[in-house]
Short mmCIF file of C-alpha atoms in Angstrom, two decimals:
data_model
loop_
_atom_site.label_atom_id
_atom_site.label_comp_id
_atom_site.label_asym_id
_atom_site.label_seq_id
_atom_site.Cartn_x
_atom_site.Cartn_y
_atom_site.Cartn_z
CA MET U 152 -12.98 -5.86 -2.16
CA ILE U 153 -10.19 -4.72 -3.95
CA LYS U 154 -9.66 -0.83 -3.27
CA SER U 155 -9.08 2.00 -5.61
CA ASP U 156 -6.72 4.62 -6.47
CA LYS U 157 -8.37 7.20 -4.55
CA TRP U 158 -8.66 4.76 -1.37
CA ILE U 159 -4.95 4.24 -1.56
CA GLN U 160 -3.83 7.65 -2.02
CA LYS U 161 -6.48 8.91 1.07
CA LEU U 162 -4.66 5.97 3.46
CA ALA U 163 -0.98 6.73 2.08
CA LYS U 164 -1.38 10.42 3.16
CA GLU U 165 -3.96 9.80 6.25
CA LYS U 166 -2.25 6.74 7.94
CA GLU U 167 1.30 6.80 5.74
CA MET U 168 0.66 3.07 4.94
CA ILE U 169 3.21 3.72 2.04
CA LYS U 170 6.25 5.71 2.36
CA PRO U 171 7.61 7.00 -0.08
CA PHE U 172 4.57 7.15 -1.70
CA VAL U 173 4.31 8.10 -6.09
CA GLU U 174 1.05 9.55 -6.48
CA ALA U 175 0.62 8.90 -10.30
CA GLN U 176 2.64 6.19 -12.19
CA GLU U 177 6.10 6.43 -13.48
CA ARG U 178 6.72 4.79 -16.83
CA ASN U 179 8.97 6.53 -19.02
CA GLY U 180 11.76 4.22 -20.00
CA VAL U 181 11.55 2.60 -16.46
CA ILE U 182 9.93 -0.79 -15.43
CA SER U 183 6.55 1.15 -14.08
CA TYR U 184 5.95 1.87 -10.43
CA GLY U 185 3.61 4.16 -8.42
CA LEU U 186 0.06 4.42 -7.71
CA SER U 187 -2.13 2.68 -10.69
CA SER U 188 -5.87 2.01 -10.73
CA TYR U 189 -6.67 -0.60 -7.92
CA GLY U 190 -2.95 -1.31 -6.76
CA TYR U 191 0.57 -0.02 -6.08
CA ASP U 192 3.37 -0.96 -7.98
CA ILE U 193 6.64 -1.65 -5.82
CA ARG U 194 10.05 -0.60 -6.48
CA VAL U 195 12.92 -3.12 -5.50
CA GLY U 196 16.29 -1.36 -4.10
CA ASN U 197 19.75 -1.30 -4.88
CA GLU U 198 20.76 -3.78 -2.27
CA PHE U 199 20.71 -7.69 -3.08
CA LYS U 200 21.66 -10.96 -1.36
CA ILE U 201 22.29 -13.38 -4.47
CA PHE U 202 22.48 -17.03 -3.59
CA THR U 203 25.27 -19.30 -4.92
CA ASN U 204 26.41 -22.97 -4.28
CA ILE U 205 30.19 -22.29 -3.47
CA ASN U 206 29.85 -24.15 -0.46
CA SER U 207 27.71 -26.84 -1.80
CA THR U 208 25.29 -26.35 1.43
CA VAL U 209 21.58 -27.71 1.88
CA VAL U 210 18.91 -25.12 1.94
CA ASP U 211 17.01 -25.25 5.24
CA PRO U 212 14.80 -22.33 6.11
CA LYS U 213 14.93 -23.74 9.74
CA ASN U 214 19.08 -23.57 9.30
CA PHE U 215 19.84 -20.77 6.65
CA ASP U 216 23.72 -20.89 5.71
CA HIS U 217 24.05 -16.98 5.53
CA ASN U 218 27.40 -17.79 3.55
CA SER U 219 25.13 -19.11 0.54
CA LEU U 220 24.50 -15.44 0.00
CA ILE U 221 26.62 -12.97 -1.61
CA ASP U 222 25.78 -9.45 -1.04
CA PHE U 223 25.75 -6.81 -3.92
CA LYS U 224 24.99 -3.61 -3.69
CA GLY U 225 24.20 -1.61 -7.52
CA ASP U 226 21.73 -0.15 -9.89
CA ILE U 227 21.58 -3.63 -12.17
CA CYS U 228 21.73 -6.96 -10.30
CA ILE U 229 23.01 -9.98 -12.22
CA ILE U 230 20.89 -13.06 -11.10
CA PRO U 231 22.57 -16.14 -12.42
CA PRO U 232 20.74 -18.93 -14.39
CA ASN U 233 18.42 -21.53 -12.30
CA SER U 234 19.24 -19.01 -9.07
CA PHE U 235 18.07 -16.36 -7.29
CA ALA U 236 18.17 -13.18 -5.25
CA LEU U 237 17.05 -11.19 -2.50
CA ALA U 238 16.11 -7.96 -2.30
CA MET U 239 13.92 -5.15 -0.31
CA SER U 240 11.29 -2.84 -1.67
CA VAL U 241 12.07 0.80 -1.90
CA GLU U 242 8.87 1.61 -0.06
CA TYR U 243 7.70 0.99 3.88
CA PHE U 244 4.50 -0.35 4.57
CA LYS U 245 2.49 0.55 7.59
CA MET U 246 -0.65 -1.61 7.41
CA PRO U 247 -3.93 -0.84 9.26
CA ARG U 248 -5.96 -3.40 11.33
CA ASN U 249 -8.65 -3.80 8.69
CA VAL U 250 -6.03 -4.26 5.51
CA THR U 251 -4.25 -7.04 4.22
CA GLY U 252 -2.05 -6.91 1.21
CA ILE U 253 -1.96 -9.12 -1.57
CA VAL U 254 1.31 -9.01 -3.87
CA LEU U 255 2.00 -10.06 -7.16
CA GLY U 256 4.76 -10.14 -9.33
CA LYS U 257 4.93 -7.69 -12.76
CA SER U 258 4.07 -9.29 -16.06
CA THR U 259 7.76 -7.36 -17.56
CA TYR U 260 9.62 -9.91 -15.70
CA ALA U 261 7.68 -12.83 -15.53
CA ARG U 262 7.56 -12.85 -19.39
CA CYS U 263 11.56 -12.88 -19.24
CA GLY U 264 11.51 -16.09 -16.96
CA ILE U 265 11.77 -14.00 -13.82
CA VAL U 266 9.74 -14.47 -10.88
CA THR U 267 9.44 -12.83 -7.80
CA ASN U 268 7.46 -14.42 -4.37
CA PHE U 269 6.05 -12.71 -1.54
CA THR U 270 3.57 -13.35 1.44
CA PRO U 271 0.63 -11.38 2.14
CA LEU U 272 1.20 -7.90 3.65
CA GLU U 273 -0.82 -8.75 6.89
CA ALA U 274 -3.21 -6.26 8.91
CA GLY U 275 -0.74 -4.74 11.26
CA TRP U 276 2.31 -6.04 9.75
CA GLU U 277 4.99 -2.87 8.76
CA GLY U 278 8.05 -2.66 7.55
CA TYR U 279 10.34 -3.09 3.91
CA ILE U 280 9.28 -6.00 2.05
CA THR U 281 11.79 -8.52 1.55
CA ILE U 282 11.60 -9.88 -1.87
CA GLU U 283 12.73 -13.16 -3.35
CA ILE U 284 13.16 -12.81 -6.98
CA SER U 285 14.20 -16.38 -9.05
CA ASN U 286 15.80 -16.52 -12.45
CA THR U 287 14.13 -19.64 -13.89
CA THR U 288 15.82 -19.64 -17.41
CA PRO U 289 19.49 -21.03 -18.14
CA LEU U 290 20.82 -17.67 -19.14
CA PRO U 291 21.82 -14.43 -16.90
CA ALA U 292 18.72 -12.30 -16.02
CA LYS U 293 19.00 -8.63 -15.20
CA ILE U 294 16.80 -6.76 -12.30
CA TYR U 295 16.79 -2.71 -12.20
CA ALA U 296 17.04 -1.30 -9.02
CA ASN U 297 14.70 1.84 -8.25
CA GLU U 298 12.52 0.23 -10.76
CA GLY U 299 8.76 -1.96 -10.48
CA ILE U 300 9.27 -5.20 -9.33
CA ALA U 301 5.43 -5.97 -8.11
CA GLN U 302 1.90 -4.55 -7.83
CA VAL U 303 0.41 -4.71 -4.18
CA LEU U 304 -3.53 -5.19 -3.94
CA PHE U 305 -5.37 -3.78 -1.15
CA LEU U 306 -8.12 -5.89 0.90
CA GLU U 307 -10.32 -3.73 3.59
CA SER U 308 -12.46 -5.37 5.98
CA ASP U 309 -15.73 -3.52 7.56
CA GLU U 310 -14.32 -3.96 10.70
CA ASP U 311 -10.41 -4.66 12.39
CA CYS U 312 -9.10 -8.22 12.60
CA MET U 313 -9.12 -9.62 16.35
CA VAL U 314 -5.54 -10.29 16.45
CA SER U 315 -2.67 -8.79 13.65
CA TYR U 316 0.23 -9.45 13.21
CA ALA U 317 1.60 -6.93 15.68
CA ASP U 318 -0.44 -7.99 18.41
CA LYS U 319 1.04 -11.68 17.87
CA LYS U 320 4.54 -9.86 17.26
CA GLY U 321 5.28 -11.66 13.94
CA LYS U 322 8.79 -12.48 13.64
CA TYR U 323 9.34 -10.32 10.51
CA GLN U 324 7.13 -7.14 12.36
CA GLY U 325 9.32 -3.91 11.61
CA GLN U 326 12.33 -4.97 9.14
CA THR U 327 14.40 -2.59 8.06
CA GLY U 328 16.74 -4.87 5.59
CA ILE U 329 16.54 -7.78 3.50
CA THR U 330 15.39 -10.36 6.16
CA LEU U 331 16.60 -13.64 5.98
CA PRO U 332 14.23 -16.69 7.14
CA ARG U 333 13.48 -16.83 10.88
CA ILE U 334 12.38 -19.32 13.01
#
């Protein structure tokens, strides 16, 4: 069952599931973020790794070329046409053993041809979320740091999972920055 704002607020306070936690949706002049009726809208931070083809390399998840990314820090990130950037959430998540999060991109960006990709926030996982932001358009795309980028929906089970992400020592456990592919 998808959990309500009251349940999310309770776990954010009691279990520190989301830090920092914004108790009401902020939307005045910004792309919205914070607690919503059945989810939590996360923000994108101000550090980005922008993909570039200056080295004419092949993108290989088993042997990712770090030189294919340019580091950028600022309030607005411009993603080149038909390219992508990596970023991280402002919020740090600490998922309980009986909760999984599903992350979906915000429609404000999707309506501009900007697509975000995420994996589930597994039970027992903790860290900052690494965000992949794709510009599918033939034009440069603007991303606003410290504003909303996606919404997390939380699913709770009646019991704890047998093996959590922490138990299996997942390779992205406790990530604190923009984390590149790992084997």
